[in-house]
CSV table of C-alpha atoms in Angstrom, one decimal:
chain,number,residue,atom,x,y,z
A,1,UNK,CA,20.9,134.0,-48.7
A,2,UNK,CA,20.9,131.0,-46.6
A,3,UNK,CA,17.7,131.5,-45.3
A,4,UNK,CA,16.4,131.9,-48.3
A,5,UNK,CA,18.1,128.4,-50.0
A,6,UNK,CA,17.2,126.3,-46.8
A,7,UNK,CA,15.2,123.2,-46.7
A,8,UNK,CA,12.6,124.1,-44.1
A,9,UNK,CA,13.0,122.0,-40.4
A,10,UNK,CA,9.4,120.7,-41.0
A,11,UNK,CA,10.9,118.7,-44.0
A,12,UNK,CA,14.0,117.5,-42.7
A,13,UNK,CA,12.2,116.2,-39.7
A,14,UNK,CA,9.7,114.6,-41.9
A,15,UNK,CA,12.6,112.7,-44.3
A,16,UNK,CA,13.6,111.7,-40.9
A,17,UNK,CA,11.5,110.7,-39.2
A,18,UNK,CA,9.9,108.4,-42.3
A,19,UNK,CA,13.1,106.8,-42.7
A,20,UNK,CA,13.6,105.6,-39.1
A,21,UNK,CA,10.1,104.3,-39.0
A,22,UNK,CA,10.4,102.8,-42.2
A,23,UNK,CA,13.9,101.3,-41.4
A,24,UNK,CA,14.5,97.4,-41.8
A,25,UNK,CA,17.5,95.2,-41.1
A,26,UNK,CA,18.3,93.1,-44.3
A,27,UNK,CA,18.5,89.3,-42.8
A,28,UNK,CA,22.1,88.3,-42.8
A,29,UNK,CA,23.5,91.9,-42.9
A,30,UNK,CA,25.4,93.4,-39.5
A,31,UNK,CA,23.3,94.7,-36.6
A,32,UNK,CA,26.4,97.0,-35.6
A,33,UNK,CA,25.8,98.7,-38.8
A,34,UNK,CA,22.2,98.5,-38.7
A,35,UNK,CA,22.1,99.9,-34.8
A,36,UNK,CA,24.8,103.0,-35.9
A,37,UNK,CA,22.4,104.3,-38.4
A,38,UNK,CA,19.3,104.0,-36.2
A,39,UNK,CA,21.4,106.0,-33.4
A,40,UNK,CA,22.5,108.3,-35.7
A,41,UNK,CA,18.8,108.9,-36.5
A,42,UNK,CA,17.5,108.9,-33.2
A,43,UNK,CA,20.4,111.8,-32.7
A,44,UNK,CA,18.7,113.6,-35.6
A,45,UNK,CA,15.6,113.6,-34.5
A,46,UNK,CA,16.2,114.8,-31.0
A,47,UNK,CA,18.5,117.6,-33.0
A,48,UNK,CA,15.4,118.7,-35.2
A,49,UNK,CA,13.4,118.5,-31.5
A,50,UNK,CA,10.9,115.8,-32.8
A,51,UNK,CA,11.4,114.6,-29.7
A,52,UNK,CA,9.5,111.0,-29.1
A,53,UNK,CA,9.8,111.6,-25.3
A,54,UNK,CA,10.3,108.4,-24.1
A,55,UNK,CA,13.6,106.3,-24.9
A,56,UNK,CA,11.5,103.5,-24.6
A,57,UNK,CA,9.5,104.2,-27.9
A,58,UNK,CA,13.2,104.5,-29.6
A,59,UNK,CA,13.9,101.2,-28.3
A,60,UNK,CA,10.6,99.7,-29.6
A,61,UNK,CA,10.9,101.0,-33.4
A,62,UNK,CA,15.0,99.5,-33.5
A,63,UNK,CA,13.3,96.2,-31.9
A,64,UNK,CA,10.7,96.1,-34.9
A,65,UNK,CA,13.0,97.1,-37.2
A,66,UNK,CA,15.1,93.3,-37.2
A,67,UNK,CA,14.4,90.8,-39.1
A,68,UNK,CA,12.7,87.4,-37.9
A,69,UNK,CA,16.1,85.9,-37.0
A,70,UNK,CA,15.9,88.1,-33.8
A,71,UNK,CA,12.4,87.6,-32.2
A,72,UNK,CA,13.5,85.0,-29.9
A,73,UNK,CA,16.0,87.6,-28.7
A,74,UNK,CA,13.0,90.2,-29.2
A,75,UNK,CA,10.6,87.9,-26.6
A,76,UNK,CA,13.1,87.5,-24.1
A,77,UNK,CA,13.8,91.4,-24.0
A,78,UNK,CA,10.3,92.0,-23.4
A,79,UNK,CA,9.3,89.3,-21.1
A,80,UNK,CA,12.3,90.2,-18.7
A,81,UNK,CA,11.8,93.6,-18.2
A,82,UNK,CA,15.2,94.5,-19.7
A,83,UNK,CA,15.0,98.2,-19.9
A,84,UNK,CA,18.3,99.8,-21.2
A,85,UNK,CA,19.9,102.7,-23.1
A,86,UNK,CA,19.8,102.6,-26.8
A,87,UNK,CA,23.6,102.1,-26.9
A,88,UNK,CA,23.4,99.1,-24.6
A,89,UNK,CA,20.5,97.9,-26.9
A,90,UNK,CA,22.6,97.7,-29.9
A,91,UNK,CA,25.5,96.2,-27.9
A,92,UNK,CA,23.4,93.8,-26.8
A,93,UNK,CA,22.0,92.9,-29.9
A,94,UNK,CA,26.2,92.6,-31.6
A,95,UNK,CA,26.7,90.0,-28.8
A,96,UNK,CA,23.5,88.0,-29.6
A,97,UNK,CA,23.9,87.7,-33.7
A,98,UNK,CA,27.6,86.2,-32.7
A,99,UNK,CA,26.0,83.5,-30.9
A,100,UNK,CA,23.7,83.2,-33.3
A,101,UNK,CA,26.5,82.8,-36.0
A,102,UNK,CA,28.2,80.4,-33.7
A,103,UNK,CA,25.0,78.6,-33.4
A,104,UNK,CA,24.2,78.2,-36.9
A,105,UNK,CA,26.0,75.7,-38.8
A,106,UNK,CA,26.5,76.1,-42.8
A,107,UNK,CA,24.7,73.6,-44.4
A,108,UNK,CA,24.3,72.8,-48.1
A,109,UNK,CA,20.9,72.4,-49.0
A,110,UNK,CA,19.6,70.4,-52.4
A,111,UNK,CA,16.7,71.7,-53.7
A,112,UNK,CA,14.4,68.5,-54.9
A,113,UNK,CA,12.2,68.3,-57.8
A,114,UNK,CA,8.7,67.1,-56.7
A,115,UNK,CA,8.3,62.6,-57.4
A,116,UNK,CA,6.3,63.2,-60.7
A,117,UNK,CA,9.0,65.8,-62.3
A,118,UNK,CA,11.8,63.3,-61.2
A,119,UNK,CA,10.4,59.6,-62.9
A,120,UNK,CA,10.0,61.8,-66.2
A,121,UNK,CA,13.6,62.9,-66.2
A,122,UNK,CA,16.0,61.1,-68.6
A,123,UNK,CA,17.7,58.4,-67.3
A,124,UNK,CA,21.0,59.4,-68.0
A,125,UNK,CA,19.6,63.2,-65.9
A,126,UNK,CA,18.4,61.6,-63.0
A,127,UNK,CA,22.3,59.7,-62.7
A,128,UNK,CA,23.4,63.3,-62.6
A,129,UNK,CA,21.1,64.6,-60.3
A,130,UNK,CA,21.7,61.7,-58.0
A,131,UNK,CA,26.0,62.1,-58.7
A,132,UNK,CA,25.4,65.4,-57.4
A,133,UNK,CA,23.6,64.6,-54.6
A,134,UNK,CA,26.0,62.7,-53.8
A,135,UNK,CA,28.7,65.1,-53.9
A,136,UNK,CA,26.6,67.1,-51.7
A,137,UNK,CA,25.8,65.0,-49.2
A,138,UNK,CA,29.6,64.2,-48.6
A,139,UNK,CA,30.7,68.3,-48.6
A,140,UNK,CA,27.6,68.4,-45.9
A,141,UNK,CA,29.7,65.4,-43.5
A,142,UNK,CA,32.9,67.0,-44.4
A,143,UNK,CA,31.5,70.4,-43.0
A,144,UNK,CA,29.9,69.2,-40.0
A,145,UNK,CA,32.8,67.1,-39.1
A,146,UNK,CA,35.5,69.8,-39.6
């Protein structure tokens, strides 16, 4: 009966194998997270014995999988040789989005209306707009300075 309800191996490894290939780290979202489920699909396909031989192509498809926010960590892992396991990869990659967090500072940004849009607005508008600005600008030193 089993046999007979089973999705065939041919399929799983398929639905697999597509979804590794085809995985992509959101920007912003955790690489811990992100490098558990490509582990845990690099275990399934070694269990369905789509084996891609080499560790090294494993390493390549989690490398192309991050988001922009990582090639400078991507360049130096290539241009120094750096050849590890796919667990020290992800561990690796945990410790360089904290300093990248560290690094980043939170800044409120003020989206601006091109010159033309803004000497058409109302004048009692454009005292908004500029209040607000304002009120940015001085959240933006507070932050910084804090």
């Amino acid at each position: 009966m089993k046999e007979l309800y089973a999705i065939p191996n041919p399929h799983i490894r398929y639905a697999v194998t597509k979804t590794f290939f085809g995985a992509r780290m959101i920007e912003g979202s955790s690489v811990r997270e992100h490098g558990v489920m490509m582990l845990s699909l690099v275990e399934k396909i070694k269990d369905l014995q789509a084996d891609l031989e080499k560790e090294e192509t494993y390493v390549d498809v989690i490398l192309q999988s991050l988001p922009p926010s990582y090639d400078q960590f991507i360049i130096n892992y290539n241009m120094n040789g750096l050849e590890k396991s796919l667990h020290e990869l992800i561990n690796i990659l945990v410790q360089y989005e904290a300093t990248i967090e560290k690094s980043t500072p939170s800044v409120l940004v003020e989206r601006f209306q091109p010159l033309k849009q803004r000497a058409r607005m109302p004048d009692a508008r454009r005292g908004r707009k500029m209040r607000r600005f304002l009120l940015l600008l001085a959240l933006r030193v507070v932050l910084l300075h804090s």
